[in-house]
GROMACS .gro file of C-alpha atoms in nm:
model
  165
    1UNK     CA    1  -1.295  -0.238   0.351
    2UNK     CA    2  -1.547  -0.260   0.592
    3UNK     CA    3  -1.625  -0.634   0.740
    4UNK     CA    4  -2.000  -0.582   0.698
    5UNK     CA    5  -1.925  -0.509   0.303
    6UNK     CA    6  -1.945  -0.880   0.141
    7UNK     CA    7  -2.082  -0.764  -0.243
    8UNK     CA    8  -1.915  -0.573  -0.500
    9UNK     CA    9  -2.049  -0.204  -0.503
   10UNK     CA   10  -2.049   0.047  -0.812
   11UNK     CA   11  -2.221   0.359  -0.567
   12UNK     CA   12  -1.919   0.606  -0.635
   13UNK     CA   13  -2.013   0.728  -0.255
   14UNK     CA   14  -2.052   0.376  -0.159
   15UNK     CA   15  -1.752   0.301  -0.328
   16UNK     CA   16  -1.531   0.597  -0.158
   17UNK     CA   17  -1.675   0.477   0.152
   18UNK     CA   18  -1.485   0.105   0.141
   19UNK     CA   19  -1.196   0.161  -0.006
   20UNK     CA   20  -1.152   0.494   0.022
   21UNK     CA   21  -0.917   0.451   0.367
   22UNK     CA   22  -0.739   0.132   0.200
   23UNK     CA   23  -0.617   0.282  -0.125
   24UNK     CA   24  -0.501   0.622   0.054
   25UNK     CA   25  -0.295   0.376   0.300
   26UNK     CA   26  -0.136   0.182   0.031
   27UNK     CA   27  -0.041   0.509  -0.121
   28UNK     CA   28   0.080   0.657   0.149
   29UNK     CA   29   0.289   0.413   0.257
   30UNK     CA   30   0.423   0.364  -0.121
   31UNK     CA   31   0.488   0.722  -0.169
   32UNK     CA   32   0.575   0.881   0.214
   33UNK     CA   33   0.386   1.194   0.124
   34UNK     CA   34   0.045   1.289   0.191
   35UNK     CA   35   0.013   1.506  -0.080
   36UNK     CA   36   0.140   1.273  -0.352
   37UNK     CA   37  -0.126   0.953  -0.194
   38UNK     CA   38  -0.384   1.169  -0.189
   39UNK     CA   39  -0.345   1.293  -0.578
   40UNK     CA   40  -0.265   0.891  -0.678
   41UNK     CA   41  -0.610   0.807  -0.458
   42UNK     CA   42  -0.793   1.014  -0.659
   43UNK     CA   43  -0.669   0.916  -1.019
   44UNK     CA   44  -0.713   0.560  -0.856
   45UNK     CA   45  -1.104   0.653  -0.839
   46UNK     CA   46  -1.154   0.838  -1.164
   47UNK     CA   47  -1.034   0.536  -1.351
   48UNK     CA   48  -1.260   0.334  -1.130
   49UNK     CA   49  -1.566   0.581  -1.276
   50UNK     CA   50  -1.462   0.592  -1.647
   51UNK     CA   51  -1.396   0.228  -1.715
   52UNK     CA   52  -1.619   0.075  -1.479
   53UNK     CA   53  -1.449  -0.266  -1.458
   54UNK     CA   54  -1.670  -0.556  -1.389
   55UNK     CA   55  -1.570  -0.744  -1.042
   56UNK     CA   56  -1.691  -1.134  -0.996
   57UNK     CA   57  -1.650  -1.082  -0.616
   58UNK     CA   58  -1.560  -0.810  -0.322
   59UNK     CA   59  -1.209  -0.919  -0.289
   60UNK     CA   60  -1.142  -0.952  -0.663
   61UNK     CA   61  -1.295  -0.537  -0.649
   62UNK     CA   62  -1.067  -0.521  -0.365
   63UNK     CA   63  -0.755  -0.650  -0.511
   64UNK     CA   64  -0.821  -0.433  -0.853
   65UNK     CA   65  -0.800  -0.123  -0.598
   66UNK     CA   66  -0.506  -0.249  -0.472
   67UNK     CA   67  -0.330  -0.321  -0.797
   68UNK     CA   68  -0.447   0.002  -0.979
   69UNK     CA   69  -0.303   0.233  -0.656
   70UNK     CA   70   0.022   0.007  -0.676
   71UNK     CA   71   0.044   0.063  -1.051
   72UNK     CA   72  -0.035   0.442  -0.972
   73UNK     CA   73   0.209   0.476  -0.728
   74UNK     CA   74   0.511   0.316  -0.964
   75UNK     CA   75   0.429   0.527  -1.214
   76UNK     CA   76   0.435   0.853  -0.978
   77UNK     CA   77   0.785   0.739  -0.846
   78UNK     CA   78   0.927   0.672  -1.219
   79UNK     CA   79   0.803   1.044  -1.327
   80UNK     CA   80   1.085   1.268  -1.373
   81UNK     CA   81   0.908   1.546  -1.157
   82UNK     CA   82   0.871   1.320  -0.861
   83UNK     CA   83   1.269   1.227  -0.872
   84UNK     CA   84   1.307   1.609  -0.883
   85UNK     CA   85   1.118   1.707  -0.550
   86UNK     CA   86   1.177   1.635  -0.204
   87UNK     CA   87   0.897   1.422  -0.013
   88UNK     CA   88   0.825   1.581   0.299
   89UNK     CA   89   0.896   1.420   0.608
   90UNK     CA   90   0.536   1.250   0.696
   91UNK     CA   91   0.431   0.931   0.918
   92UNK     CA   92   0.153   0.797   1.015
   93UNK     CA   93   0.002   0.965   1.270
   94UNK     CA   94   0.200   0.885   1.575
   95UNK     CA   95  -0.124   0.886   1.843
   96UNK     CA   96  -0.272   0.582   1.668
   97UNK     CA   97   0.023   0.418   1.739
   98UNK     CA   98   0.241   0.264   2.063
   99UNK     CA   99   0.639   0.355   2.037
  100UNK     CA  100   0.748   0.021   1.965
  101UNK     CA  101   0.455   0.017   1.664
  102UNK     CA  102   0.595   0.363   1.548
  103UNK     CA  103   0.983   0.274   1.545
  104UNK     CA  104   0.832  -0.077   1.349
  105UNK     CA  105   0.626   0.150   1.098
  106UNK     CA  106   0.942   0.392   1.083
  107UNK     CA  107   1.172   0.079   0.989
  108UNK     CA  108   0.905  -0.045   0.718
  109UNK     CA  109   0.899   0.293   0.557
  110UNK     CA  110   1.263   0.261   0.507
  111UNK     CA  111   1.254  -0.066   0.320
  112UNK     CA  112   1.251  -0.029  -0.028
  113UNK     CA  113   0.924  -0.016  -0.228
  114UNK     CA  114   0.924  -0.367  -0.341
  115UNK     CA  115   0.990  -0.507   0.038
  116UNK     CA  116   0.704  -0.191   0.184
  117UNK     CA  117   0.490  -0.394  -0.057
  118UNK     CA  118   0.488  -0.749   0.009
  119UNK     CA  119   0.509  -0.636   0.410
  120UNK     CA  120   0.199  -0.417   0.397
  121UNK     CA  121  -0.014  -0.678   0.162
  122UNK     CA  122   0.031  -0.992   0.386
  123UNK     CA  123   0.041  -0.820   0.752
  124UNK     CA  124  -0.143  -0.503   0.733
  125UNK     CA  125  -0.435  -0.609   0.430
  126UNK     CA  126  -0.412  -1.030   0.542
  127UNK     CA  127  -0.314  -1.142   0.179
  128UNK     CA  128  -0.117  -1.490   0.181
  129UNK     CA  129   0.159  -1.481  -0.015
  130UNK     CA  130  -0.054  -1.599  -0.322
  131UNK     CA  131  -0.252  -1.320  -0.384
  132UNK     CA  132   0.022  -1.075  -0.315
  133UNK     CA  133   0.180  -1.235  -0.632
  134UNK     CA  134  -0.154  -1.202  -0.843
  135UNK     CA  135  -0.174  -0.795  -0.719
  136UNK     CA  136   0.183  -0.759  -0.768
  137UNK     CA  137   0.194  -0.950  -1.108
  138UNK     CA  138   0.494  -1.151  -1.001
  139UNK     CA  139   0.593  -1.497  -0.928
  140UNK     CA  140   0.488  -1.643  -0.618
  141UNK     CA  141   0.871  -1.783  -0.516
  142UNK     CA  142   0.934  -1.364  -0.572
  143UNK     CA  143   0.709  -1.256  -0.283
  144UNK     CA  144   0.854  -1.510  -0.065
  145UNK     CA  145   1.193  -1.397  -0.132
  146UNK     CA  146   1.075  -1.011  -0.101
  147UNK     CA  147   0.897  -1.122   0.241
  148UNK     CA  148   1.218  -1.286   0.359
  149UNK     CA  149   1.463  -1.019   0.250
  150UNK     CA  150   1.259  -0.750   0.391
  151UNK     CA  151   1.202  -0.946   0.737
  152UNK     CA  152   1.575  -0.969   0.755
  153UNK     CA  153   1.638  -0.611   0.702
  154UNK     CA  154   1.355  -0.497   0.955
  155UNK     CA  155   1.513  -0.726   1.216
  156UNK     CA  156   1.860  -0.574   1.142
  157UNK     CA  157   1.720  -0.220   1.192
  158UNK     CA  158   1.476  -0.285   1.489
  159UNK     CA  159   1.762  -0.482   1.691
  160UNK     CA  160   1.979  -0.216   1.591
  161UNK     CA  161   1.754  -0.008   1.801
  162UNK     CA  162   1.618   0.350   1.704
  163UNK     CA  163   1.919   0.502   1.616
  164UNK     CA  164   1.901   0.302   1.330
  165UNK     CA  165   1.560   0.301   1.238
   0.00000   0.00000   0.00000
């Protein structure tokens, strides 16, 4: 979401606008396929239009975008026809990255969803560790755990070096 945005906005355009980028990320980087994120973005935003939830700030909007692509994204990897296919073989686009950000992205991608998660919440959105457990719907003491777990494994692959990764 853009810095300058500090209200809650209902302007569907307006709305595509700020957390357009920010829901297709989380997707992304829950699902590892383009096609799949983009399909989950856009259910994300029609049931933004037809129930037109009520926000009492920007960041409680933001965190029901979060939550609902999260939610979206579970339910995509639980579906029998997701299981079924094979998710291509997409990253992030390497040039907006340096090679030791690309081989940390690479190792992320490989942590399972629960660890991707907590990792992309608190270091790539800024949540603390409190409001990752009100998005996630789990017990504070469970994202620290998740955090910790999922630090140790990235430091295991990255010292590993590439090969690993």
């Amino acid at each position: 979401m853009p810095s300058s945005v500090q209200h809650v906005v209902y302007d569907a355009q307006e709305v595509l606008q700020c957390y357009g980028d920010l829901v297709l990320r989380t997707a992304f980087m829950m699902l590892k396929n383009r096609a799949d994120a983009e399909d989950a973005a856009q259910e994300v935003f029609l049931a933004f239009i037809r129930t037109k939830p009520e926000f009492d700030s920007a960041e409680h909007q933001k965190a029901w975008f979060l939550r609902v692509t999260m939610n979206r994204c579970k339910s995509v990897l639980r579906s029998a026809w997701h299981r079924k296919t094979q998710a291509l073989d997409e990253a992030f686009p390497e040039e907006d990255f340096t090679e030791r950000e690309t081989g940390v992205m690479q190792a992320v991608q490989q942590l399972s969803q629960k660890y991707r998660a907590v990792i992309y919440l608190y270091y790539i959105q800024g949540y603390d560790t409190t409001e990752i457990a009100r998005i996630l719907d789990v017990p504070q003491n469970t994202v620290l755990s998740r955090m910790a777990r999922a630090r140790k494994q990235l430091k295991t692959m990255l010292e590993g070096g590439m090969d690993d990764v």
